[in-house]
mmCIF file of C-alpha atoms and ligand atoms in Angstrom:
data_model
loop_
_atom_site.group_PDB
_atom_site.id
_atom_site.type_symbol
_atom_site.label_atom_id
_atom_site.label_comp_id
_atom_site.label_asym_id
_atom_site.label_seq_id
_atom_site.Cartn_x
_atom_site.Cartn_y
_atom_site.Cartn_z
ATOM 1 C CA MET N 11 0.226 0.400 -0.009
ATOM 2 C CA LEU N 12 1.526 3.520 -1.089
ATOM 3 C CA ASN N 13 1.337 5.938 1.775
ATOM 4 C CA ARG N 14 1.195 9.384 1.177
ATOM 5 C CA ALA N 15 4.892 10.393 1.249
ATOM 6 C CA VAL N 16 5.552 7.910 -1.493
ATOM 7 C CA ILE N 17 2.763 9.346 -3.650
ATOM 8 C CA ALA N 18 4.345 12.797 -2.887
ATOM 9 C CA ALA N 19 7.901 11.644 -4.486
ATOM 10 C CA LEU N 20 6.646 9.583 -7.094
ATOM 11 C CA SER N 21 4.394 13.371 -7.731
ATOM 12 C CA VAL N 22 8.154 15.198 -7.109
ATOM 13 C CA MET N 23 9.724 12.891 -9.882
ATOM 14 C CA MET N 24 7.387 12.814 -12.434
ATOM 15 C CA LEU N 25 7.680 16.326 -11.532
ATOM 16 C CA VAL N 26 11.495 16.620 -12.137
ATOM 17 C CA ALA N 27 11.645 14.622 -15.479
ATOM 18 C CA CYS N 28 8.196 15.791 -17.368
ATOM 19 C CA ALA N 29 10.051 19.791 -16.375
ATOM 20 C CA GLN N 30 13.726 17.893 -17.820
ATOM 21 C CA MET N 31 11.640 16.805 -21.077
ATOM 22 C CA GLY N 32 9.955 20.269 -21.374
ATOM 23 C CA GLY N 33 14.063 21.642 -20.746
ATOM 24 C CA THR N 34 14.973 19.868 -24.117
ATOM 25 C CA ALA N 35 11.922 19.489 -26.555
ATOM 26 C CA GLY N 36 11.898 22.740 -28.873
ATOM 27 C CA GLN N 37 15.891 22.605 -28.962
ATOM 28 C CA SER N 38 18.362 21.970 -32.161
ATOM 29 C CA ALA N 39 20.906 20.198 -30.747
ATOM 30 C CA ILE N 40 23.972 20.440 -32.597
ATOM 31 C CA ALA N 41 26.463 17.506 -33.975
ATOM 32 C CA VAL N 42 29.894 18.388 -36.622
ATOM 33 C CA LYS N 43 31.444 15.959 -39.470
ATOM 34 C CA ASP N 44 33.553 15.918 -42.009
ATOM 35 C CA ALA N 45 34.010 19.738 -41.919
ATOM 36 C CA TRP N 46 36.677 20.440 -44.529
ATOM 37 C CA ALA N 47 38.263 23.425 -46.782
ATOM 38 C CA ARG N 48 39.723 24.170 -50.126
ATOM 39 C CA PRO N 49 43.378 24.552 -50.370
ATOM 40 C CA VAL N 50 44.320 28.546 -50.920
ATOM 41 C CA THR N 51 47.698 30.485 -52.188
ATOM 42 C CA VAL N 52 47.158 33.646 -50.515
ATOM 43 C CA ASP N 53 50.332 35.418 -51.635
ATOM 44 C CA MET N 54 50.448 34.596 -55.447
ATOM 45 C CA GLY N 55 53.650 36.275 -56.039
ATOM 46 C CA ASP N 56 53.833 36.664 -60.655
ATOM 47 C CA LYS N 57 51.579 33.644 -61.411
ATOM 48 C CA PRO N 58 48.401 34.096 -63.493
ATOM 49 C CA MET N 59 45.080 32.921 -61.477
ATOM 50 C CA SER N 60 43.035 31.012 -62.860
ATOM 51 C CA MET N 61 39.254 32.592 -63.155
ATOM 52 C CA GLY N 62 38.039 29.708 -64.403
ATOM 53 C CA GLY N 63 36.139 26.246 -62.866
ATOM 54 C CA ASN N 64 34.214 26.454 -59.568
ATOM 55 C CA PRO N 65 33.220 29.691 -58.339
ATOM 56 C CA GLU N 66 33.630 28.063 -54.987
ATOM 57 C CA SER N 67 37.795 28.187 -55.375
ATOM 58 C CA GLY N 68 40.480 30.057 -55.534
ATOM 59 C CA HIS N 69 40.865 33.652 -55.164
ATOM 60 C CA GLY N 70 37.780 35.806 -56.609
ATOM 61 C CA MET N 71 36.214 39.114 -57.075
ATOM 62 C CA HIS N 72 34.793 40.629 -53.332
ATOM 63 C CA GLY N 73 33.657 44.332 -52.677
ATOM 64 C CA GLY N 74 35.859 44.772 -57.173
ATOM 65 C CA VAL N 75 38.211 43.244 -54.759
ATOM 66 C CA MET N 76 40.644 40.729 -55.925
ATOM 67 C CA LYS N 77 40.660 39.173 -52.528
ATOM 68 C CA PRO N 78 42.186 34.646 -51.922
ATOM 69 C CA MET N 79 39.116 33.094 -51.780
ATOM 70 C CA SER N 80 38.048 29.622 -49.593
ATOM 71 C CA ALA N 81 35.214 27.423 -49.105
ATOM 72 C CA ALA N 82 34.391 25.735 -46.294
ATOM 73 C CA TYR N 83 31.957 22.528 -46.226
ATOM 74 C CA MET N 84 30.412 20.173 -43.508
ATOM 75 C CA LEU N 85 27.527 17.768 -42.674
ATOM 76 C CA ILE N 86 25.816 19.561 -40.123
ATOM 77 C CA GLU N 87 22.996 16.706 -37.885
ATOM 78 C CA ASN N 88 20.990 18.456 -35.637
ATOM 79 C CA SER N 89 19.425 16.430 -33.674
ATOM 80 C CA GLY N 90 17.464 17.894 -31.821
ATOM 81 C CA SER N 91 13.848 18.504 -32.065
ATOM 82 C CA ALA N 92 13.692 22.326 -33.527
ATOM 83 C CA ALA N 93 14.326 23.335 -36.810
ATOM 84 C CA ASP N 94 17.771 25.509 -36.534
ATOM 85 C CA ARG N 95 19.736 27.745 -39.133
ATOM 86 C CA LEU N 96 23.090 28.147 -40.206
ATOM 87 C CA ILE N 97 23.447 32.076 -40.733
ATOM 88 C CA GLY N 98 27.326 32.314 -40.247
ATOM 89 C CA ALA N 99 30.333 30.975 -38.771
ATOM 90 C CA THR N 100 33.897 33.693 -36.837
ATOM 91 C CA GLY N 101 37.576 32.475 -37.090
ATOM 92 C CA ASP N 102 40.543 33.789 -37.525
ATOM 93 C CA VAL N 103 41.602 32.156 -41.354
ATOM 94 C CA ALA N 104 39.809 35.211 -43.123
ATOM 95 C CA GLU N 105 38.071 38.387 -42.657
ATOM 96 C CA THR N 106 34.884 37.942 -43.601
ATOM 97 C CA PHE N 107 32.492 34.511 -43.546
ATOM 98 C CA GLU N 108 29.502 33.949 -44.867
ATOM 99 C CA VAL N 109 26.646 31.400 -45.678
ATOM 100 C CA HIS N 110 26.374 30.804 -49.326
ATOM 101 C CA LEU N 111 24.709 28.429 -52.024
ATOM 102 C CA THR N 112 25.969 27.785 -55.493
ATOM 103 C CA ARG N 113 23.448 26.838 -57.963
ATOM 104 C CA GLU N 114 23.024 26.782 -62.011
ATOM 105 C CA GLN N 115 22.227 30.073 -62.914
ATOM 106 C CA ASN N 116 21.999 30.434 -67.034
ATOM 107 C CA GLY N 117 24.568 28.035 -67.888
ATOM 108 C CA MET N 118 26.807 29.352 -64.811
ATOM 109 C CA MET N 119 27.597 28.386 -62.073
ATOM 110 C CA VAL N 120 26.607 31.421 -59.986
ATOM 111 C CA MET N 121 27.449 31.431 -55.723
ATOM 112 C CA GLU N 122 24.743 33.599 -53.736
ATOM 113 C CA LYS N 123 24.819 34.998 -50.702
ATOM 114 C CA LEU N 124 22.196 33.641 -48.367
ATOM 115 C CA LYS N 125 21.225 36.809 -45.565
ATOM 116 C CA ASP N 126 19.234 34.613 -43.668
ATOM 117 C CA GLY N 127 21.381 31.725 -43.572
ATOM 118 C CA VAL N 128 20.010 28.034 -44.458
ATOM 119 C CA GLU N 129 17.759 26.065 -42.030
ATOM 120 C CA VAL N 130 19.169 22.773 -40.197
ATOM 121 C CA PRO N 131 16.208 20.855 -40.159
ATOM 122 C CA ALA N 132 15.323 19.335 -36.707
ATOM 123 C CA ARG N 133 16.051 15.616 -36.583
ATOM 124 C CA GLY N 134 17.932 16.147 -40.017
ATOM 125 C CA THR N 135 20.876 17.319 -41.939
ATOM 126 C CA LEU N 136 21.961 20.434 -42.753
ATOM 127 C CA VAL N 137 24.387 19.229 -45.951
ATOM 128 C CA LEU N 138 27.345 21.508 -47.176
ATOM 129 C CA LYS N 139 29.498 20.747 -49.869
ATOM 130 C CA PRO N 140 30.986 21.915 -53.715
ATOM 131 C CA ALA N 141 27.942 23.554 -55.664
ATOM 132 C CA SER N 142 25.928 23.787 -53.528
ATOM 133 C CA TYR N 143 25.139 24.865 -49.626
ATOM 134 C CA HIS N 144 28.694 25.963 -48.317
ATOM 135 C CA ILE N 145 30.753 28.873 -46.148
ATOM 136 C CA MET N 146 32.958 31.143 -47.891
ATOM 137 C CA LEU N 147 35.701 32.438 -46.593
ATOM 138 C CA ILE N 148 36.960 35.416 -47.781
ATOM 139 C CA GLY N 149 40.042 37.646 -48.049
ATOM 140 C CA VAL N 150 42.063 34.308 -46.619
ATOM 141 C CA LYS N 151 45.009 35.585 -44.675
ATOM 142 C CA ARG N 152 47.000 32.985 -44.580
ATOM 143 C CA ASP N 153 48.437 29.768 -47.103
ATOM 144 C CA LEU N 154 45.303 27.186 -46.490
ATOM 145 C CA LYS N 155 47.936 23.628 -47.524
ATOM 146 C CA VAL N 156 46.235 20.209 -47.649
ATOM 147 C CA GLY N 157 47.070 18.627 -44.321
ATOM 148 C CA ASP N 158 46.407 22.259 -42.059
ATOM 149 C CA LYS N 159 43.320 22.389 -40.287
ATOM 150 C CA PHE N 160 41.956 25.170 -38.831
ATOM 151 C CA ARG N 161 39.338 26.173 -36.239
ATOM 152 C CA LEU N 162 35.946 28.831 -37.774
ATOM 153 C CA THR N 163 32.588 29.283 -35.096
ATOM 154 C CA LEU N 164 29.450 28.378 -36.486
ATOM 155 C CA LYS N 165 26.679 30.825 -35.719
ATOM 156 C CA PHE N 166 23.299 29.728 -35.375
ATOM 157 C CA GLN N 167 20.407 31.468 -34.844
ATOM 158 C CA SER N 168 18.859 30.253 -31.297
ATOM 159 C CA GLY N 169 22.056 31.791 -30.980
ATOM 160 C CA LYS N 170 23.668 27.937 -29.900
ATOM 161 C CA GLU N 171 27.579 28.649 -31.247
ATOM 162 C CA VAL N 172 29.724 25.549 -31.690
ATOM 163 C CA PRO N 173 33.228 25.477 -32.705
ATOM 164 C CA VAL N 174 34.909 23.022 -35.566
ATOM 165 C CA ASP N 175 38.317 22.185 -37.060
ATOM 166 C CA VAL N 176 38.433 21.832 -40.203
ATOM 167 C CA THR N 177 40.763 20.337 -42.754
ATOM 168 C CA VAL N 178 42.352 21.399 -45.700
ATOM 169 C CA ARG N 179 42.167 19.086 -48.745
ATOM 170 C CA GLU N 180 41.627 19.035 -51.848
ATOM 171 C CA PRO N 181 37.246 17.572 -53.627
HETATM 172 CU CU1 CU K 230 30.799 31.088 -52.000
#
């Protein structure tokens, strides 16, 4: 037979359990896998610049000035029950970080800056990959050679900031 003390204790335990569930419901839970970025040479010397190929690689015009650029790719997993948005990144490897989408327009590959970022669905994965979503590194400050590592901090709409170690490799 249950006495009042036991019933009270059970009630408290159930309340705590509910509060804990409530605390995690409606939140994103972010984990990042397989982060990598394209190599880039910052000091071009007198070597000619290649203007062709994939717009995510190498050197390009940004704000009318030729700046060394790279792009970072990764899998962003959200095991939480609420969607979130990747809105940007910070780090010391470049001057500016932007969330971009590469897509085809009139037979040309063009990059679009996503001012509102990109959604990471609840219990889903956002894939950043070449010719699709990526984080553009604009004004890269040092050579990024294959095998180098650097740190980015991803920023999400929820306020979460997620540090990521990125390895430089060829696409
Ligand atoms: Cu880009």
